[in-house]
Tab-separated table of C-alpha atoms in Angstrom:
chain	number	residue	atom	x	y	z
R	16	MET	CA	0.003	-0.036	-0.031
R	17	PRO	CA	1.762	3.510	-0.851
R	18	ALA	CA	1.688	5.728	1.998
R	19	ASP	CA	0.243	8.562	-0.187
R	20	ARG	CA	-2.959	6.600	-0.735
R	21	LEU	CA	-3.688	6.340	2.906
R	22	ALA	CA	-2.740	9.873	3.495
R	23	ARG	CA	-5.433	11.163	0.803
R	24	GLN	CA	-7.878	8.768	2.577
R	25	ILE	CA	-7.267	10.372	5.941
R	26	ALA	CA	-7.398	13.869	4.559
R	27	PHE	CA	-10.596	13.308	3.247
R	28	LEU	CA	-11.942	11.670	6.477
R	29	VAL	CA	-10.780	14.549	8.438
R	30	GLU	CA	-12.077	17.173	5.907
R	31	ALA	CA	-15.487	15.240	5.906
R	32	ASP	CA	-15.727	16.259	9.712
R	33	ARG	CA	-16.901	19.590	8.605
R	34	LEU	CA	-20.341	17.984	7.485
R	35	LYS	CA	-21.042	18.125	11.481
R	36	SER	CA	-21.025	22.070	11.271
R	37	VAL	CA	-23.563	22.226	8.322
R	38	THR	CA	-26.831	23.360	9.905
R	39	ARG	CA	-30.145	22.180	8.619
R	40	ARG	CA	-33.597	23.642	8.949
R	41	THR	CA	-34.894	20.883	11.055
R	42	SER	CA	-34.660	20.966	14.594
R	43	LEU	CA	-34.001	17.987	16.928
R	44	VAL	CA	-37.092	16.272	18.082
R	45	ASP	CA	-36.609	17.767	21.848
R	46	GLY	CA	-36.431	21.427	19.820
R	47	SER	CA	-32.936	22.135	21.676
R	48	ARG	CA	-31.047	22.981	18.549
R	49	LEU	CA	-31.295	22.673	14.645
R	50	GLU	CA	-29.748	19.319	13.618
R	51	ASN	CA	-26.633	19.043	11.430
R	52	SER	CA	-26.026	17.211	8.101
R	53	ALA	CA	-23.691	14.399	9.558
R	54	GLU	CA	-26.109	13.337	12.428
R	55	HIS	CA	-29.079	13.577	9.862
R	56	SER	CA	-27.111	11.253	7.499
R	57	TRP	CA	-26.773	8.843	10.374
R	58	HIS	CA	-30.249	9.020	11.265
R	59	LEU	CA	-30.999	8.136	7.470
R	60	ALA	CA	-28.772	5.014	7.697
R	61	LEU	CA	-30.728	3.742	10.915
R	62	ALA	CA	-33.936	4.453	9.059
R	63	ALA	CA	-32.671	2.253	6.033
R	64	ILE	CA	-31.947	-0.564	8.446
R	65	ILE	CA	-35.264	-0.436	10.083
R	66	LEU	CA	-37.689	0.184	7.372
R	67	ARG	CA	-36.134	-1.737	4.535
R	68	GLU	CA	-39.037	-3.855	4.305
R	69	TYR	CA	-41.457	-1.036	3.162
R	70	ALA	CA	-39.165	-0.406	-0.043
R	71	ALA	CA	-41.442	-0.911	-3.142
R	72	ALA	CA	-39.055	-3.442	-4.620
R	73	PRO	CA	-36.189	-5.291	-2.700
R	74	VAL	CA	-33.289	-2.989	-2.336
R	75	ASP	CA	-29.519	-4.001	-1.987
R	76	LEU	CA	-29.115	-2.235	1.540
R	77	VAL	CA	-25.377	-1.966	1.256
R	78	ARG	CA	-25.955	0.292	-1.477
R	79	VAL	CA	-28.634	2.238	0.310
R	80	LEU	CA	-26.383	2.606	3.281
R	81	GLU	CA	-23.583	3.980	0.887
R	82	LEU	CA	-26.037	6.531	-0.705
R	83	VAL	CA	-27.242	7.850	2.384
R	84	VAL	CA	-23.723	8.066	4.142
R	85	VAL	CA	-22.448	10.236	1.212
R	86	HIS	CA	-25.491	12.057	-0.204
R	87	ASP	CA	-24.895	15.322	1.836
R	88	LEU	CA	-21.193	15.699	1.869
R	89	VAL	CA	-21.208	18.403	-0.866
R	90	GLU	CA	-22.815	20.464	1.684
R	91	ILE	CA	-19.412	21.237	3.337
R	92	ASP	CA	-18.789	23.518	0.592
R	93	ALA	CA	-22.231	24.209	-0.903
R	94	GLY	CA	-24.336	24.465	2.349
R	95	ASP	CA	-27.508	23.107	2.728
R	96	ALA	CA	-30.214	24.738	0.489
R	97	PHE	CA	-33.744	24.621	2.215
R	98	ALA	CA	-35.805	22.383	0.587
R	99	TYR	CA	-38.868	24.808	0.044
R	100	ASP	CA	-36.538	27.680	-1.387
R	101	ALA	CA	-36.897	27.669	-4.954
R	102	ALA	CA	-34.269	30.386	-5.456
R	103	ALA	CA	-31.602	28.616	-3.431
R	104	GLN	CA	-32.313	25.208	-5.275
R	105	SER	CA	-31.699	26.774	-8.564
R	106	ILE	CA	-28.003	27.568	-7.943
R	107	ARG	CA	-27.621	24.541	-5.664
R	108	ALA	CA	-26.763	22.300	-8.548
R	109	GLN	CA	-23.656	24.160	-9.967
R	110	ARG	CA	-22.257	24.748	-6.327
R	111	GLU	CA	-22.848	21.200	-5.611
R	112	GLU	CA	-20.938	20.097	-8.681
R	113	ALA	CA	-17.764	22.194	-7.893
R	114	ALA	CA	-17.977	20.953	-4.086
R	115	ALA	CA	-17.902	17.230	-5.452
R	116	ASP	CA	-15.019	17.885	-7.585
R	117	ARG	CA	-13.032	19.456	-4.582
R	118	LEU	CA	-13.968	16.983	-1.967
R	119	PHE	CA	-13.949	13.849	-3.667
R	120	GLY	CA	-10.841	14.675	-5.369
R	121	LEU	CA	-9.167	14.595	-2.077
R	122	LEU	CA	-9.405	10.687	-2.269
R	123	PRO	CA	-7.283	8.570	-4.445
R	124	PRO	CA	-8.712	8.740	-8.085
R	125	GLN	CA	-10.373	5.568	-8.365
R	126	GLN	CA	-12.070	5.670	-5.133
R	127	ALA	CA	-12.884	9.441	-5.902
R	128	ALA	CA	-14.985	8.203	-8.895
R	129	TYR	CA	-16.657	5.586	-6.869
R	130	VAL	CA	-17.789	8.196	-4.104
R	131	ARG	CA	-18.756	10.651	-6.973
R	132	ASP	CA	-21.075	7.867	-8.481
R	133	LEU	CA	-22.748	7.206	-5.211
R	134	TRP	CA	-23.595	10.930	-4.975
R	135	GLU	CA	-24.680	11.076	-8.654
R	136	GLU	CA	-26.771	8.031	-8.178
R	137	PHE	CA	-28.304	9.669	-5.137
R	138	GLU	CA	-29.139	12.804	-7.144
R	139	ALA	CA	-30.410	11.133	-10.376
R	140	ARG	CA	-33.122	8.952	-8.512
R	141	GLN	CA	-33.097	6.244	-11.209
R	142	THR	CA	-32.226	3.348	-9.292
R	143	ILE	CA	-34.514	1.618	-6.786
R	144	GLU	CA	-31.779	2.045	-4.069
R	145	SER	CA	-31.582	5.692	-4.705
R	146	GLN	CA	-35.366	6.084	-4.880
R	147	PHE	CA	-35.457	4.395	-1.546
R	148	ALA	CA	-32.708	6.505	-0.158
R	149	ASN	CA	-34.402	9.819	-1.255
R	150	ALA	CA	-37.763	8.723	0.346
R	151	LEU	CA	-36.007	8.178	3.647
R	152	ASP	CA	-34.287	11.785	3.094
R	153	ARG	CA	-37.917	13.077	3.089
R	154	LEU	CA	-39.450	10.979	5.863
R	155	GLN	CA	-36.896	11.494	8.463
R	156	PRO	CA	-37.388	15.371	8.720
R	157	LEU	CA	-41.396	14.572	8.331
R	158	LEU	CA	-41.079	12.362	11.374
R	159	GLN	CA	-38.883	14.691	13.037
R	160	ASN	CA	-41.135	17.993	12.230
R	161	ALA	CA	-44.097	15.844	13.528
R	162	SER	CA	-42.668	14.748	16.823
R	163	ALA	CA	-41.466	18.339	17.377
R	164	GLY	CA	-44.881	19.954	16.866
R	165	GLY	CA	-44.528	21.230	13.574
R	166	GLY	CA	-40.686	22.214	13.746
R	167	SER	CA	-39.415	23.855	10.389
R	168	TRP	CA	-43.033	23.852	8.940
R	169	ARG	CA	-44.104	26.159	11.512
R	170	THR	CA	-41.778	29.186	10.715
R	171	HIS	CA	-42.000	28.983	6.701
R	172	ASP	CA	-45.884	29.643	6.006
R	173	LEU	CA	-46.322	26.340	4.175
R	174	GLY	CA	-49.283	24.520	2.755
R	175	ARG	CA	-50.515	21.004	2.610
R	176	ALA	CA	-49.880	20.789	-1.349
R	177	ASP	CA	-46.270	22.028	-0.759
R	178	VAL	CA	-45.251	19.319	1.887
R	179	LEU	CA	-47.011	16.583	0.041
R	180	ARG	CA	-45.121	17.397	-2.993
R	181	ARG	CA	-41.983	17.364	-1.413
R	182	MET	CA	-42.855	14.091	0.307
R	183	SER	CA	-43.938	12.439	-2.949
R	184	PRO	CA	-40.807	10.278	-3.578
R	185	ILE	CA	-42.285	8.299	-0.336
R	186	GLU	CA	-45.233	7.397	-2.288
R	187	THR	CA	-43.235	5.756	-5.202
R	188	ALA	CA	-40.625	4.116	-3.114
R	189	MET	CA	-42.371	3.235	0.242
R	190	PRO	CA	-46.013	3.257	-0.816
R	191	ALA	CA	-47.122	1.332	2.256
R	192	ILE	CA	-46.029	4.324	4.339
R	193	TRP	CA	-47.773	6.936	2.180
R	194	PRO	CA	-51.109	6.891	4.091
R	195	THR	CA	-49.187	7.605	7.338
R	196	VAL	CA	-47.469	10.569	5.679
R	197	VAL	CA	-50.962	12.016	4.522
R	198	GLU	CA	-52.448	11.361	8.152
R	199	ILE	CA	-49.385	13.449	9.695
R	200	VAL	CA	-49.595	16.273	7.262
R	201	ASP	CA	-53.411	16.466	7.676
R	202	ALA	CA	-53.080	16.501	11.264
R	203	PHE	CA	-50.657	19.554	11.123
R	204	CYS	CA	-53.367	21.199	8.775
R	205	ALA	CA	-56.039	20.648	11.220
R	206	ALA	CA	-54.082	22.045	14.046
R	207	GLY	CA	-53.112	25.318	12.006
R	208	VAL	CA	-49.525	24.673	11.474
R	209	LEU	CA	-49.832	23.983	7.954
R	210	LYS	CA	-52.168	26.058	5.474
R	211	SER	CA	-54.895	23.751	4.235
R	212	THR	CA	-54.259	24.447	0.431
K	5	MET	CA	-48.617	-4.497	7.338
K	6	PRO	CA	-50.214	-4.160	10.834
K	7	ALA	CA	-50.077	-0.329	11.660
K	8	ASP	CA	-48.783	-1.115	15.146
K	9	ARG	CA	-45.743	-2.294	13.534
K	10	LEU	CA	-44.848	0.871	11.692
K	11	ALA	CA	-45.868	2.679	14.728
K	12	ARG	CA	-43.404	0.915	16.927
K	13	GLN	CA	-40.578	1.615	14.196
K	14	ILE	CA	-41.358	5.193	14.191
K	15	ALA	CA	-41.412	5.574	17.815
K	16	PHE	CA	-37.946	3.774	17.830
K	17	LEU	CA	-36.634	6.122	15.234
K	18	VAL	CA	-37.927	9.237	17.038
K	19	GLU	CA	-36.358	8.078	20.232
K	20	ALA	CA	-33.001	7.332	18.539
K	21	ASP	CA	-32.905	11.345	17.805
K	22	ARG	CA	-31.933	11.445	21.208
K	23	LEU	CA	-28.387	10.096	20.299
K	24	LYS	CA	-27.732	13.317	18.749
K	25	SER	CA	-27.556	14.946	22.265
K	26	VAL	CA	-25.211	12.387	23.739
K	27	THR	CA	-21.728	14.316	24.039
K	28	ARG	CA	-18.567	12.513	23.693
K	29	ARG	CA	-15.050	13.762	25.024
K	30	THR	CA	-13.636	14.229	21.462
K	31	SER	CA	-14.065	17.640	19.897
K	32	LEU	CA	-14.556	18.435	16.209
K	33	VAL	CA	-11.467	18.811	14.015
K	34	ASP	CA	-11.936	22.744	14.231
K	35	GLY	CA	-12.314	22.635	18.126
K	36	SER	CA	-15.471	24.452	17.818
K	37	ARG	CA	-17.473	21.846	20.068
K	38	LEU	CA	-17.450	18.253	21.397
K	39	GLU	CA	-18.865	15.884	19.002
K	40	ASN	CA	-22.073	13.753	19.646
K	41	SER	CA	-22.423	10.014	19.261
K	42	ALA	CA	-24.880	10.255	16.349
K	43	GLU	CA	-22.532	12.141	14.052
K	44	HIS	CA	-19.606	10.067	15.344
K	45	SER	CA	-21.515	7.023	14.238
K	46	TRP	CA	-22.007	8.544	10.804
K	47	HIS	CA	-18.213	9.269	10.631
K	48	LEU	CA	-17.478	5.549	11.230
K	49	ALA	CA	-19.657	4.633	8.580
K	50	LEU	CA	-18.208	6.839	6.238
K	51	ALA	CA	-14.639	5.551	7.198
K	52	ALA	CA	-15.737	1.790	6.690
K	53	ILE	CA	-16.602	2.677	3.101
K	54	ILE	CA	-13.322	4.397	2.521
K	55	LEU	CA	-11.060	2.043	4.476
K	56	ARG	CA	-12.619	-1.255	3.905
K	57	GLU	CA	-9.445	-2.317	1.804
K	58	TYR	CA	-7.413	-2.047	4.954
K	59	ALA	CA	-9.554	-4.728	7.026
K	60	ALA	CA	-7.096	-7.961	8.008
K	61	ALA	CA	-9.628	-10.165	6.199
K	62	PRO	CA	-12.483	-9.306	3.719
K	63	VAL	CA	-15.329	-8.029	5.515
K	64	ASP	CA	-19.219	-8.061	4.489
K	65	LEU	CA	-19.676	-4.262	4.471
K	66	VAL	CA	-23.184	-4.299	4.961
K	67	ARG	CA	-22.704	-5.926	8.255
K	68	VAL	CA	-20.112	-3.524	9.275
K	69	LEU	CA	-22.406	-0.314	8.452
K	70	GLU	CA	-25.262	-2.008	10.581
K	71	LEU	CA	-22.857	-2.443	13.293
K	72	VAL	CA	-21.498	1.298	13.431
K	73	VAL	CA	-24.770	2.652	13.120
K	74	VAL	CA	-26.417	0.955	15.965
K	75	HIS	CA	-23.272	0.450	18.099
K	76	ASP	CA	-23.876	3.664	20.214
K	77	LEU	CA	-27.465	3.653	20.610
K	78	VAL	CA	-27.429	2.442	24.238
K	79	GLU	CA	-25.766	5.628	25.225
K	80	ILE	CA	-29.102	7.488	24.745
K	81	ASP	CA	-29.920	5.999	28.401
K	82	ALA	CA	-26.499	4.895	29.583
K	83	GLY	CA	-24.513	8.085	28.367
K	84	ASP	CA	-20.814	7.964	26.884
K	85	ALA	CA	-18.282	6.398	29.482
K	86	PHE	CA	-14.867	8.035	28.870
K	87	ALA	CA	-12.793	5.157	27.231
K	88	TYR	CA	-9.758	6.118	29.746
K	89	ASP	CA	-11.934	6.089	32.884
K	90	ALA	CA	-11.818	2.645	34.433
K	91	ALA	CA	-14.420	3.318	37.030
K	92	ALA	CA	-17.009	4.610	34.620
K	93	GLN	CA	-16.394	1.367	32.388
K	94	SER	CA	-17.027	-0.987	35.179
K	95	ILE	CA	-20.563	-0.033	35.702
K	96	ARG	CA	-21.049	0.700	32.035
K	97	ALA	CA	-22.123	-3.017	31.138
K	98	GLN	CA	-25.006	-3.200	33.384
K	99	ARG	CA	-26.259	0.416	32.551
K	100	GLU	CA	-26.060	-0.550	28.825
K	101	GLU	CA	-27.884	-3.852	29.243
K	102	ALA	CA	-30.868	-1.981	30.692
K	103	ALA	CA	-30.664	0.643	27.817
K	104	ALA	CA	-30.924	-2.209	25.456
K	105	ASP	CA	-33.715	-3.808	26.843
K	106	ARG	CA	-35.700	-0.453	26.789
K	107	LEU	CA	-34.717	0.979	23.595
K	108	PHE	CA	-34.506	-1.928	21.398
K	109	GLY	CA	-37.652	-3.046	23.046
K	110	LEU	CA	-39.620	-0.274	21.279
K	111	LEU	CA	-39.230	-2.244	17.972
K	112	PRO	CA	-41.388	-5.057	17.150
K	113	PRO	CA	-40.103	-8.287	18.719
K	114	GLN	CA	-38.104	-9.741	16.021
K	115	GLN	CA	-36.439	-6.684	14.894
K	116	ALA	CA	-35.675	-5.584	18.529
K	117	ALA	CA	-33.769	-8.983	18.474
K	118	TYR	CA	-31.966	-8.377	15.220
K	119	VAL	CA	-30.762	-4.939	16.540
K	120	ARG	CA	-29.752	-6.448	19.850
K	121	ASP	CA	-27.856	-9.034	17.856
K	122	LEU	CA	-25.929	-6.379	16.026
K	123	TRP	CA	-25.074	-4.426	19.365
K	124	GLU	CA	-24.088	-7.660	21.017
K	125	GLU	CA	-21.796	-8.518	18.084
K	126	PHE	CA	-20.136	-5.126	18.140
K	127	GLU	CA	-19.360	-5.459	21.793
K	128	ALA	CA	-18.447	-9.000	21.559
K	129	ARG	CA	-15.647	-8.441	19.040
K	130	GLN	CA	-15.495	-12.126	17.864
K	131	THR	CA	-16.466	-11.670	14.207
K	132	ILE	CA	-14.113	-9.927	11.641
K	133	GLU	CA	-16.984	-7.356	10.920
K	134	SER	CA	-17.095	-6.469	14.540
K	135	GLN	CA	-13.263	-6.392	14.860
K	136	PHE	CA	-13.036	-4.000	11.863
K	137	ALA	CA	-15.937	-1.820	13.316
K	138	ASN	CA	-14.382	-1.414	16.726
K	139	ALA	CA	-11.047	-0.549	14.929
K	140	LEU	CA	-12.759	2.184	13.176
K	141	ASP	CA	-14.357	3.162	16.473
K	142	ARG	CA	-10.663	3.690	17.835
K	143	LEU	CA	-9.164	5.331	14.718
K	144	GLN	CA	-11.751	8.005	14.031
K	145	PRO	CA	-11.254	9.762	17.508
K	146	LEU	CA	-7.296	9.182	16.789
K	147	LEU	CA	-7.491	11.238	13.472
K	148	GLN	CA	-9.728	13.602	15.072
K	149	ASN	CA	-7.490	14.366	17.924
K	150	ALA	CA	-4.529	14.426	15.909
K	151	SER	CA	-6.004	16.796	13.498
K	152	ALA	CA	-7.174	18.883	16.493
K	153	GLY	CA	-3.774	19.409	18.047
K	154	GLY	CA	-4.390	16.736	20.526
K	155	GLY	CA	-7.873	17.518	21.465
K	156	SER	CA	-9.317	15.153	24.364
K	157	TRP	CA	-5.616	13.837	25.025
K	158	ARG	CA	-4.538	17.086	25.895
K	159	THR	CA	-6.971	17.474	28.958
K	160	HIS	CA	-6.498	14.011	30.504
K	161	ASP	CA	-2.777	13.505	31.233
K	162	LEU	CA	-2.192	10.217	29.207
K	163	GLY	CA	0.697	8.374	28.250
K	164	ARG	CA	1.897	6.704	25.226
K	165	ALA	CA	1.075	3.093	26.774
K	166	ASP	CA	-2.338	4.232	27.505
K	167	VAL	CA	-3.133	5.378	24.119
K	168	LEU	CA	-1.612	2.514	22.141
K	169	ARG	CA	-3.476	-0.143	24.476
K	170	ARG	CA	-6.706	1.816	23.546
K	171	MET	CA	-5.799	1.633	19.946
K	172	SER	CA	-4.643	-1.966	19.862
K	173	PRO	CA	-7.719	-3.381	18.290
K	174	ILE	CA	-6.383	-1.354	14.877
K	175	GLU	CA	-3.315	-3.535	15.251
K	176	THR	CA	-5.146	-6.906	14.742
K	177	ALA	CA	-7.932	-5.497	12.437
K	178	MET	CA	-6.255	-3.081	10.234
K	179	PRO	CA	-2.572	-4.210	10.604
K	180	ALA	CA	-1.517	-2.045	7.422
K	181	ILE	CA	-2.488	1.074	9.307
K	182	TRP	CA	-1.059	0.359	12.556
K	183	PRO	CA	2.414	2.086	11.842
K	184	THR	CA	0.520	5.332	11.089
K	185	VAL	CA	-1.201	5.258	14.423
K	186	VAL	CA	2.076	4.671	16.283
K	187	GLU	CA	3.778	7.503	14.203
K	188	ILE	CA	0.650	9.827	15.302
K	189	VAL	CA	0.925	8.863	18.802
K	190	ASP	CA	4.866	9.265	18.890
K	191	ALA	CA	4.439	12.723	17.394
K	192	PHE	CA	2.363	13.714	20.028
K	193	CYS	CA	4.530	12.246	22.625
K	194	ALA	CA	7.474	14.383	21.149
K	195	ALA	CA	5.357	17.386	21.491
K	196	GLY	CA	4.637	16.886	24.882
K	197	VAL	CA	0.985	16.305	24.674
K	198	LEU	CA	1.260	12.524	25.721
K	199	LYS	CA	3.476	11.296	28.262
K	200	SER	CA	6.118	8.995	26.816
K	201	THR	CA	5.247	6.259	29.322
């Protein structure tokens, strides 16, 4: 093993530490603070293990876990774009491309390509694994907001249609869970946290 | 699918959110704050993906990822026992057993048994996957302390032998990385952060 190879891998893992400082809009269930993208990624991995039986088609769990573990790394440079902010979303793609070049480029070339493939697979939502991973990425903040009395919905003047559109990957990738999603959203409409339109 | 099954799985995932509030002794690389056990678990999963080639024997990556994702969950009830605190370690086992009963017991019975098996496999260090996962659990804070100028070593009056004993699972499970571990520890002895004995 060439020492340079291990040095590059360590440099990447040390740089990845910065994902722990990228703040999301979702708060912890206890409302004590906003969550960060590293602990969010861990929560998706746990959800993948626990909820795999709900995938619309059998998924390769190792691929799902690899996808969720790396899916937010580009936020180290590009930041977290709020899901309901259309303006931020439109410049997101190019900032994330540049971030992927720099961050994954810290790794030995073949491994950089492997991690970039994972990230691109997650973003493209073409494989059943990435569809399931994306559905988890929608479901986890929903459950967290629901458990935190509305959480980030409360401060952003959102309506039922906005949230259900955002959650729609769950309908395709985890159809058995969709009725529960609609039930949660409707309960928050009834409570006045979300607008009913 | 019985609705109760999904409700139990969701209750478990919501309760697991509390791992984000369990503070470890290791600080982030930038020194801004101490890390929590959820983001630490994510970092181990990333390290497993990046460093799997160094495993002493070929490992089943999905098992390794499952092990690192669940390995610290019991800390939600039992807290994080500092690795170098022998007194805390001795009462750790019984507190963690009780935590496992309660936390994993939130899940449907068969799944509770599955997650408990994962946790017990990690703790027992008998399989190659758990030996690799434990080695990552030692290596990640080492790299983080090394990158943070000594980090948690600095405040605990530790010596070379203490740290190398703590790191010894790396020697067995990732032998090609061991010389780098010794090199890092020796550099911190030379700099006076660690005692040389």
